[in-house]
Amino acid sequence: MSEQLFHSNISMIPGNQTYLERPRIDHLLEQAMQKQVVIVSAGAGYGKTHAVYSFVHEYPALTGWLQLSERDNISERFWENFITGISVGNREAAERLKFISFPKTEREFERYMSIPQEETRTDVKYIFVYDDFHFLQDKAVLRFLEHSISSPFPNITSILISRTEPPLNLMNLESKGLLARITEEDLRFTEEEMTAYFHLLNISPPSQTVSSIYYDTEGWAFAIHLAGLSLKNAPSGAAYVNQALRANISKLIASEIMAPLPPPVQRFLIKLSLIEHLASDLLEDLAGDPSIVEKMKELDSFVRFDVYLNAYHIHHLFLDYLKGRQDELTEYDKKDLWHKTAAWCAANGQKVDAITYYEKAGDYERLLAVVATMPVMLPNRTARMLLDIMERAPAEIYDQIAHAHVQRTGLYLILEMFDKSREELIVVINKLESSPPSPTVYRTLVGCYNLLGFIGMNTSSYTRDYNYVHYFEKARRYYDFNKFEVGPPMSLIALSSYLCRVNSEEAGEMEKYIEAISAAIPYTSVTFGGCALGMDDLCRGELAFFRGDLAGAEQFILRAHQSARQGDQYEIENRVLFYLLRIKAAQGNHPAIEELLKQMEALLEKEHYPTRFTDYDILTGWYYTHVGQTDKLAPWLKNDFEESDLNSIVFGLEILVKAKYHLFEKRYPAVLAVLESWEDRNSPWNFVLGRIEMKALEAVCRYHLRDKEGAFTALKQACRLAAPNAVTMPFTELGKDMRTLMEAAIKDRVPDLPLEWLEKLRLSAAGYAKKLFTVREHYHPASSRGGNAEGGLSLSRREMDVLTGLYQGMTQKEIAGQFSLSINTVKSVIRSIYTKLGAVNRADVVRIAAAKGIVGT
């Protein structure tokens, strides 16, 4: 490859930095380089960063260095920071990463991993350092890093520098001997190392003084450095005073580090304590005078230049001292610094930080301009952060910047705070409509009325008030007064679990909902960049599908597909493909299914489709669980209840996929637990179609658990909800499970369940099961399980039993109990399976075994 993924550490920036070579620590790190992950943990001032930095400077490897901070707990900011770190060594790779969002799902992570897999060379050693790891607390960021550093790259070592033990689950690596630790005790200077360091500073204190200093510092690197400076600058013959060191470190910093510096340099350093971005080009702009930066470089150990980030790093304890002097700066000094830093961050693609600094500077106009460049459907955490900023803004900002109201109420809408959003919009609209007309007023009114329309659309599912179309009409009227370019394709209608978002099972209610959507589309598609094109026909297709009218459903859905493509409505297009997938599964048409899956995957390339990876995982996950290919299901969908941050209103479909996964694995209590978590949510998005599907699932699970009374009760509830709209598909798609339950209900002549209805559903489920069987057969070659699979592979009966347990997600203890084996025997058999299949972990075993047709039939 022409350019490396990580920046080379061969060259070193010239300067006056003083490093003590510590062969003992270097030897520990050299041994650790044979491992996949190295944790270097100790308190502040123990020389963690210097030890790693000086080692990787000499070590023959390509090294990347990521400096972390508290703001990296916002996943979007972390991703910007991560990409910036990558860009130092490989701008092409960084540009590729900019087109994918922070990997929240397994599918997104796989897409991210494809980039380093293409860029890394097998003949080169790579090191990736994560400095100040202790700042990270966000679960999504930690999960990404845990997954990333645990991925099997034999020539990559990740070094985590932290004040505390990183909150990661690395037991798997530790059990395999792939994890190394360097602790505070390792990093403490020995008395001999301290003496050698003093010699580097050209001081030779008496042995009694050396012993006294070592006793006071206990090998603490930062305190040793300060003591050395104190001795170096002391008058000839002066004695070492231990109380000065032990009582007040800050006084030593003031007297030994800051006092000799010219006042402009001191002031500049205090200013730098206000920001986290210390990129070299930014600092040159902020300083104005190159001599200030040059003088700052002389602080060697306290202000270190990082060649990997092309940025400076201030030692924690020195930074604390500088922060204590921030009151020496004027408000103008602070705001000027924040404003310049925000502009630099915005220009370098670090939008979250730009917004943060613009808020500090009080420049809300530029802040809102940055917000306007972000995706319409933001993750909940980012939306909450932006809303907090908007709510902290002075009241006069909303008088000065009219569209600020639209952006704030838009955040309310993302966070489902509908009442608050509506109340504020009405106040703003009344004020604007009484103002003198202008392009700004018209544009703001377009945004306000559109938001009111979307609020009405979202809440109509439980208010049953479909009179929101007039808001979209008014938005179109103001748009015609001052037509403007809308921008990239808009997709504010984040599709929920079901397109027919209706809570009432009353006959005709879904048709009313669909007609309101249809009436709104001529307006939204003009004033909002094609928004909702095709949604009405998709709703009609969904309703026809759930009624079992596959031919009618396909006709509506194909028409929706054409409209969605015209308006670049990627979410609608994806849902179109999902329903076509279900139709083709009901028809047993596997070739058509494969083509649809390819089309769904192609949508992952659409950068203006922010939820594409989450949607892909959920929608394809539904299909893969349905045909028994659970190894292809994204792991996050196999976990216990975990609400998606990106798009909360798809929650119901996510829960349905999780429930179907447990159903396939015959974990019926787990299915019921998942369904209960859905019911406990008490969300307004519990649509009637979803309740029918959930109750039908509950019924078959309870029957499998031999709870006939509970099964029949759930079945009656599902049928009662389904009857007014003649919904049949939730029963049909459960195939042989529902057929068996229907046979039992017919035999027992369950009250309130008409025999004619039960017989119809039984026949429908039985016919569906036959069609689905033909689809499933395409995933399972005729070669037998275990006996003589691909390549002549042969597994014993015991190995097949254990492999089956692994495939079903059982623990080693559960496998031992299931097949009457000892834990040690299970472990031994697993090792044998790993060897035969060439696998390195459980996920590998399942994937390889399924691909060879050994399991899954």
Tab-separated table of N, CA and C in Angstrom, residues 426-540:
chain	number	residue	atom	x	y	z
A	426	ILE	N	-46.200	27.022	18.574
A	426	ILE	CA	-47.377	27.903	18.441
A	426	ILE	C	-47.029	29.324	18.862
A	427	VAL	N	-46.267	29.455	19.953
A	427	VAL	CA	-45.846	30.785	20.401
A	427	VAL	C	-44.988	31.463	19.342
A	428	VAL	N	-44.043	30.723	18.781
A	428	VAL	CA	-43.141	31.282	17.769
A	428	VAL	C	-43.909	31.676	16.521
A	429	ILE	N	-44.830	30.818	16.077
A	429	ILE	CA	-45.602	31.099	14.866
A	429	ILE	C	-46.425	32.373	15.035
A	430	ASN	N	-47.083	32.518	16.180
A	430	ASN	CA	-47.898	33.722	16.426
A	430	ASN	C	-47.036	34.986	16.352
A	431	LYS	N	-45.834	34.872	16.877
A	431	LYS	CA	-44.934	36.030	16.877
A	431	LYS	C	-44.462	36.351	15.462
A	432	LEU	N	-44.094	35.319	14.711
A	432	LEU	CA	-43.567	35.534	13.357
A	432	LEU	C	-44.645	36.045	12.403
A	433	GLU	N	-45.857	35.530	12.552
A	433	GLU	CA	-46.916	35.932	11.624
A	433	GLU	C	-47.376	37.375	11.857
A	434	SER	N	-47.024	37.931	13.010
A	434	SER	CA	-47.339	39.338	13.251
A	434	SER	C	-46.143	40.242	12.964
A	435	SER	N	-45.035	39.631	12.490
A	435	SER	CA	-43.833	40.402	12.166
A	435	SER	C	-43.865	40.840	10.708
A	436	PRO	N	-43.080	41.863	10.335
A	436	PRO	CA	-42.980	42.253	8.919
A	436	PRO	C	-42.466	41.080	8.092
A	437	PRO	N	-43.057	40.845	6.931
A	437	PRO	CA	-42.633	39.698	6.108
A	437	PRO	C	-41.204	39.869	5.598
A	438	SER	N	-40.493	38.756	5.523
A	438	SER	CA	-39.129	38.745	4.994
A	438	SER	C	-38.781	37.311	4.638
A	439	PRO	N	-37.756	37.094	3.814
A	439	PRO	CA	-37.358	35.721	3.486
A	439	PRO	C	-37.048	34.885	4.722
A	440	THR	N	-36.395	35.504	5.723
A	440	THR	CA	-36.064	34.762	6.949
A	440	THR	C	-37.318	34.342	7.690
A	441	VAL	N	-38.289	35.248	7.782
A	441	VAL	CA	-39.545	34.936	8.464
A	441	VAL	C	-40.269	33.805	7.736
A	442	TYR	N	-40.345	33.897	6.393
A	442	TYR	CA	-41.038	32.856	5.625
A	442	TYR	C	-40.361	31.495	5.819
A	443	ARG	N	-39.042	31.492	5.740
A	443	ARG	CA	-38.316	30.226	5.857
A	443	ARG	C	-38.511	29.604	7.239
A	444	THR	N	-38.508	30.462	8.260
A	444	THR	CA	-38.706	29.956	9.621
A	444	THR	C	-40.117	29.413	9.801
A	445	LEU	N	-41.091	30.078	9.198
A	445	LEU	CA	-42.483	29.607	9.288
A	445	LEU	C	-42.650	28.265	8.573
A	446	VAL	N	-41.947	28.083	7.454
A	446	VAL	CA	-41.994	26.784	6.770
A	446	VAL	C	-41.529	25.693	7.724
A	447	GLY	N	-40.410	25.941	8.406
A	447	GLY	CA	-39.887	24.949	9.348
A	447	GLY	C	-40.836	24.697	10.502
A	448	CYS	N	-41.431	25.769	11.053
A	448	CYS	CA	-42.347	25.621	12.197
A	448	CYS	C	-43.579	24.808	11.827
A	449	TYR	N	-44.199	25.144	10.699
A	449	TYR	CA	-45.419	24.429	10.312
A	449	TYR	C	-45.120	22.972	9.939
A	450	ASN	N	-43.982	22.730	9.306
A	450	ASN	CA	-43.608	21.339	9.030
A	450	ASN	C	-43.455	20.541	10.319
A	451	LEU	N	-42.805	21.136	11.297
A	451	LEU	CA	-42.629	20.432	12.579
A	451	LEU	C	-43.968	20.155	13.237
A	452	LEU	N	-44.891	21.111	13.186
A	452	LEU	CA	-46.232	20.865	13.749
A	452	LEU	C	-46.912	19.715	13.026
A	453	GLY	N	-46.737	19.665	11.708
A	453	GLY	CA	-47.326	18.565	10.949
A	453	GLY	C	-46.749	17.220	11.345
A	454	PHE	N	-45.420	17.168	11.516
A	454	PHE	CA	-44.783	15.902	11.895
A	454	PHE	C	-45.191	15.484	13.307
A	455	ILE	N	-45.368	16.457	14.185
A	455	ILE	CA	-45.841	16.127	15.533
A	455	ILE	C	-47.227	15.507	15.444
A	456	GLY	N	-48.107	16.125	14.641
A	456	GLY	CA	-49.452	15.568	14.478
A	456	GLY	C	-49.421	14.182	13.882
A	457	MET	N	-48.540	13.971	12.909
A	457	MET	CA	-48.424	12.665	12.275
A	457	MET	C	-47.964	11.620	13.287
A	458	ASN	N	-46.982	11.974	14.118
A	458	ASN	CA	-46.442	11.019	15.088
A	458	ASN	C	-47.419	10.717	16.215
A	459	THR	N	-48.198	11.709	16.626
A	459	THR	CA	-49.096	11.496	17.762
A	459	THR	C	-50.469	10.987	17.345
A	460	SER	N	-50.775	11.007	16.044
A	460	SER	CA	-52.114	10.588	15.598
A	460	SER	C	-52.390	9.125	15.915
A	461	SER	N	-51.340	8.331	16.137
A	461	SER	CA	-51.554	6.913	16.397
A	461	SER	C	-52.357	6.689	17.659
A	462	TYR	N	-52.212	7.603	18.628
A	462	TYR	CA	-53.006	7.411	19.839
A	462	TYR	C	-54.027	8.517	20.084
A	463	THR	N	-53.901	9.680	19.387
A	463	THR	CA	-54.949	10.711	19.508
A	463	THR	C	-56.087	10.463	18.518
A	464	ARG	N	-55.777	9.719	17.424
A	464	ARG	CA	-56.731	9.451	16.343
A	464	ARG	C	-57.222	10.759	15.713
A	465	ASP	N	-56.368	11.774	15.790
A	465	ASP	CA	-56.656	13.077	15.181
A	465	ASP	C	-55.791	13.205	13.932
A	466	TYR	N	-56.416	13.116	12.770
A	466	TYR	CA	-55.683	13.152	11.505
A	466	TYR	C	-55.778	14.514	10.827
A	467	ASN	N	-56.170	15.511	11.577
A	467	ASN	CA	-56.340	16.845	11.014
A	467	ASN	C	-55.042	17.651	11.109
A	468	TYR	N	-53.930	17.006	10.787
A	468	TYR	CA	-52.639	17.711	10.840
A	468	TYR	C	-52.169	18.155	9.457
A	469	VAL	N	-52.890	17.740	8.431
A	469	VAL	CA	-52.450	18.038	7.062
A	469	VAL	C	-52.427	19.536	6.809
A	470	HIS	N	-53.314	20.291	7.484
A	470	HIS	CA	-53.362	21.737	7.221
A	470	HIS	C	-52.067	22.431	7.627
A	471	TYR	N	-51.314	21.833	8.560
A	471	TYR	CA	-50.013	22.415	8.915
A	471	TYR	C	-49.051	22.319	7.728
A	472	PHE	N	-49.056	21.191	7.064
A	472	PHE	CA	-48.201	21.028	5.890
A	472	PHE	C	-48.646	21.953	4.754
A	473	GLU	N	-49.957	22.168	4.647
A	473	GLU	CA	-50.477	23.099	3.632
A	473	GLU	C	-49.937	24.513	3.872
A	474	LYS	N	-49.931	24.936	5.134
A	474	LYS	CA	-49.427	26.274	5.455
A	474	LYS	C	-47.929	26.366	5.210
A	475	ALA	N	-47.197	25.283	5.508
A	475	ALA	CA	-45.759	25.278	5.232
A	475	ALA	C	-45.520	25.473	3.742
A	476	ARG	N	-46.320	24.809	2.918
A	476	ARG	CA	-46.176	24.935	1.461
A	476	ARG	C	-46.514	26.361	1.011
A	477	ARG	N	-47.500	26.981	1.632
A	477	ARG	CA	-47.887	28.338	1.261
A	477	ARG	C	-46.734	29.319	1.508
A	478	TYR	N	-46.102	29.214	2.689
A	478	TYR	CA	-44.976	30.107	2.990
A	478	TYR	C	-43.755	29.762	2.133
A	479	TYR	N	-43.619	28.497	1.801
A	479	TYR	CA	-42.515	28.095	0.917
A	479	TYR	C	-42.662	28.746	-0.453
A	480	ASP	N	-43.896	28.808	-0.958
A	480	ASP	CA	-44.132	29.415	-2.271
A	480	ASP	C	-43.846	30.916	-2.263
A	481	PHE	N	-43.959	31.584	-1.080
A	481	PHE	CA	-43.625	33.001	-0.992
A	481	PHE	C	-42.119	33.229	-1.174
A	482	ASN	N	-41.332	32.224	-0.781
A	482	ASN	CA	-39.868	32.388	-0.826
A	482	ASN	C	-39.222	31.030	-1.034
A	483	LYS	N	-39.235	30.537	-2.255
A	483	LYS	CA	-38.705	29.204	-2.534
A	483	LYS	C	-37.205	29.164	-2.278
A	484	PHE	N	-36.752	28.061	-1.685
A	484	PHE	CA	-35.336	27.917	-1.359
A	484	PHE	C	-34.916	26.474	-1.559
A	485	GLU	N	-33.603	26.281	-1.670
A	485	GLU	CA	-33.047	24.947	-1.871
A	485	GLU	C	-33.080	24.196	-0.543
A	486	VAL	N	-33.706	23.024	-0.537
A	486	VAL	CA	-33.858	22.280	0.717
A	486	VAL	C	-32.566	21.577	1.112
A	487	GLY	N	-31.803	21.086	0.155
A	487	GLY	CA	-30.547	20.404	0.495
A	487	GLY	C	-30.633	18.920	0.212
A	488	PRO	N	-29.841	18.107	0.949
A	488	PRO	CA	-29.834	16.665	0.697
A	488	PRO	C	-31.189	16.058	1.027
A	489	PRO	N	-31.460	14.841	0.554
A	489	PRO	CA	-32.763	14.209	0.816
A	489	PRO	C	-33.070	14.162	2.302
A	490	MET	N	-34.267	14.618	2.675
A	490	MET	CA	-34.651	14.665	4.083
A	490	MET	C	-35.436	13.408	4.438
A	491	SER	N	-35.301	12.980	5.669
A	491	SER	CA	-35.991	11.769	6.096
A	491	SER	C	-36.421	11.916	7.541
A	492	LEU	N	-37.174	12.975	7.829
A	492	LEU	CA	-37.573	13.225	9.211
A	492	LEU	C	-38.559	12.193	9.717
A	493	ILE	N	-39.290	11.542	8.799
A	493	ILE	CA	-40.228	10.517	9.239
A	493	ILE	C	-39.445	9.228	9.425
A	494	ALA	N	-38.822	9.109	10.588
A	494	ALA	CA	-38.091	7.866	10.876
A	494	ALA	C	-39.126	6.758	11.013
A	495	LEU	N	-39.025	5.751	10.170
A	495	LEU	CA	-40.048	4.713	10.142
A	495	LEU	C	-39.990	3.881	11.418
A	496	SER	N	-41.131	3.655	11.990
A	496	SER	CA	-41.193	2.914	13.247
A	496	SER	C	-41.368	1.430	12.959
A	497	SER	N	-41.744	0.693	13.993
A	497	SER	CA	-41.885	-0.754	13.866
A	497	SER	C	-42.839	-1.138	12.738
A	498	TYR	N	-43.908	-0.371	12.592
A	498	TYR	CA	-44.927	-0.639	11.571
A	498	TYR	C	-45.267	0.675	10.885
A	499	LEU	N	-45.530	0.598	9.588
A	499	LEU	CA	-45.889	1.805	8.838
A	499	LEU	C	-47.273	2.300	9.247
A	500	CYS	N	-48.192	1.385	9.470
A	500	CYS	CA	-49.537	1.743	9.941
A	500	CYS	C	-49.465	1.943	11.453
A	501	ARG	N	-49.092	3.156	11.846
A	501	ARG	CA	-48.871	3.440	13.267
A	501	ARG	C	-50.207	3.754	13.941
A	502	VAL	N	-50.989	2.717	14.125
A	502	VAL	CA	-52.338	2.870	14.670
A	502	VAL	C	-52.452	2.021	15.926
A	503	ASN	N	-52.928	2.620	16.977
A	503	ASN	CA	-53.084	1.889	18.243
A	503	ASN	C	-54.426	1.173	18.340
A	504	SER	N	-55.448	1.726	17.691
A	504	SER	CA	-56.794	1.163	17.807
A	504	SER	C	-56.994	0.034	16.809
A	505	GLU	N	-57.626	-1.048	17.287
A	505	GLU	CA	-57.940	-2.159	16.385
A	505	GLU	C	-59.265	-1.963	15.656
A	506	GLU	N	-59.906	-0.840	15.868
A	506	GLU	CA	-61.205	-0.572	15.255
A	506	GLU	C	-61.105	-0.614	13.733
A	507	ALA	N	-62.079	-1.237	13.095
A	507	ALA	CA	-62.083	-1.351	11.633
A	507	ALA	C	-62.100	0.029	10.987
A	508	GLY	N	-61.300	0.196	9.959
A	508	GLY	CA	-61.269	1.458	9.219
A	508	GLY	C	-60.273	2.474	9.747
A	509	GLU	N	-59.726	2.244	10.947
A	509	GLU	CA	-58.807	3.223	11.536
A	509	GLU	C	-57.515	3.305	10.729
A	510	MET	N	-57.031	2.172	10.253
A	510	MET	CA	-55.787	2.188	9.482
A	510	MET	C	-55.980	2.920	8.151
A	511	GLU	N	-57.137	2.745	7.544
A	511	GLU	CA	-57.407	3.441	6.286
A	511	GLU	C	-57.402	4.964	6.503
A	512	LYS	N	-57.962	5.413	7.640
A	512	LYS	CA	-57.943	6.851	7.947
A	512	LYS	C	-56.505	7.355	8.101
A	513	TYR	N	-55.704	6.574	8.781
A	513	TYR	CA	-54.299	6.952	8.988
A	513	TYR	C	-53.582	7.083	7.642
A	514	ILE	N	-53.827	6.102	6.761
A	514	ILE	CA	-53.147	6.095	5.465
A	514	ILE	C	-53.594	7.271	4.605
A	515	GLU	N	-54.879	7.583	4.621
A	515	GLU	CA	-55.377	8.692	3.804
A	515	GLU	C	-54.785	10.020	4.262
A	516	ALA	N	-54.578	10.178	5.575
A	516	ALA	CA	-53.953	11.407	6.076
A	516	ALA	C	-52.514	11.516	5.590
A	517	ILE	N	-51.806	10.399	5.611
A	517	ILE	CA	-50.421	10.386	5.100
A	517	ILE	C	-50.421	10.764	3.613
A	518	SER	N	-51.331	10.180	2.881
A	518	SER	CA	-51.405	10.423	1.440
A	518	SER	C	-51.693	11.888	1.147
A	519	ALA	N	-52.539	12.502	1.965
A	519	ALA	CA	-52.885	13.917	1.762
A	519	ALA	C	-51.707	14.834	2.085
A	520	ALA	N	-50.810	14.402	2.984
A	520	ALA	CA	-49.686	15.252	3.395
A	520	ALA	C	-48.524	15.211	2.413
A	521	ILE	N	-48.364	14.106	1.708
A	521	ILE	CA	-47.170	13.903	0.882
A	521	ILE	C	-46.980	14.965	-0.208
A	522	PRO	N	-48.021	15.446	-0.903
A	522	PRO	CA	-47.779	16.493	-1.917
A	522	PRO	C	-47.121	17.743	-1.345
A	523	TYR	N	-47.277	17.970	-0.043
A	523	TYR	CA	-46.676	19.149	0.583
A	523	TYR	C	-45.284	18.832	1.132
A	524	THR	N	-45.158	17.733	1.878
A	524	THR	CA	-43.856	17.402	2.479
A	524	THR	C	-42.803	17.120	1.415
A	525	SER	N	-43.217	16.538	0.307
A	525	SER	CA	-42.243	16.181	-0.730
A	525	SER	C	-41.662	17.419	-1.409
A	526	VAL	N	-42.358	18.559	-1.311
A	526	VAL	CA	-41.860	19.801	-1.906
A	526	VAL	C	-41.060	20.605	-0.892
A	527	THR	N	-41.616	20.811	0.297
A	527	THR	CA	-40.971	21.681	1.290
A	527	THR	C	-39.907	20.964	2.100
A	528	PHE	N	-39.830	19.653	1.963
A	528	PHE	CA	-38.878	18.909	2.777
A	528	PHE	C	-38.080	17.912	1.956
A	529	GLY	N	-37.732	18.299	0.748
A	529	GLY	CA	-36.788	17.521	-0.048
A	529	GLY	C	-37.207	16.105	-0.369
A	530	GLY	N	-38.454	15.909	-0.792
A	530	GLY	CA	-38.912	14.566	-1.167
A	530	GLY	C	-39.412	13.742	-0.009
A	531	CYS	N	-39.463	14.331	1.169
A	531	CYS	CA	-39.804	13.576	2.381
A	531	CYS	C	-41.142	12.861	2.264
A	532	ALA	N	-41.137	11.562	2.589
A	532	ALA	CA	-42.315	10.690	2.691
A	532	ALA	C	-42.837	10.185	1.357
A	533	LEU	N	-42.153	10.483	0.264
A	533	LEU	CA	-42.617	9.947	-1.018
A	533	LEU	C	-42.665	8.418	-0.976
A	534	GLY	N	-43.825	7.874	-1.319
A	534	GLY	CA	-44.006	6.428	-1.333
A	534	GLY	C	-44.523	5.858	-0.033
A	535	MET	N	-44.589	6.667	1.017
A	535	MET	CA	-44.987	6.130	2.320
A	535	MET	C	-46.441	5.672	2.334
A	536	ASP	N	-47.320	6.388	1.633
A	536	ASP	CA	-48.733	6.007	1.640
A	536	ASP	C	-48.946	4.648	0.978
A	537	ASP	N	-48.312	4.443	-0.181
A	537	ASP	CA	-48.456	3.151	-0.843
A	537	ASP	C	-47.799	2.032	-0.028
A	538	LEU	N	-46.720	2.358	0.660
A	538	LEU	CA	-46.095	1.350	1.512
A	538	LEU	C	-47.024	0.959	2.663
A	539	CYS	N	-47.725	1.948	3.224
A	539	CYS	CA	-48.711	1.655	4.277
A	539	CYS	C	-49.819	0.750	3.735
A	540	ARG	N	-50.296	1.071	2.532
A	540	ARG	CA	-51.344	0.242	1.926
A	540	ARG	C	-50.827	-1.184	1.685
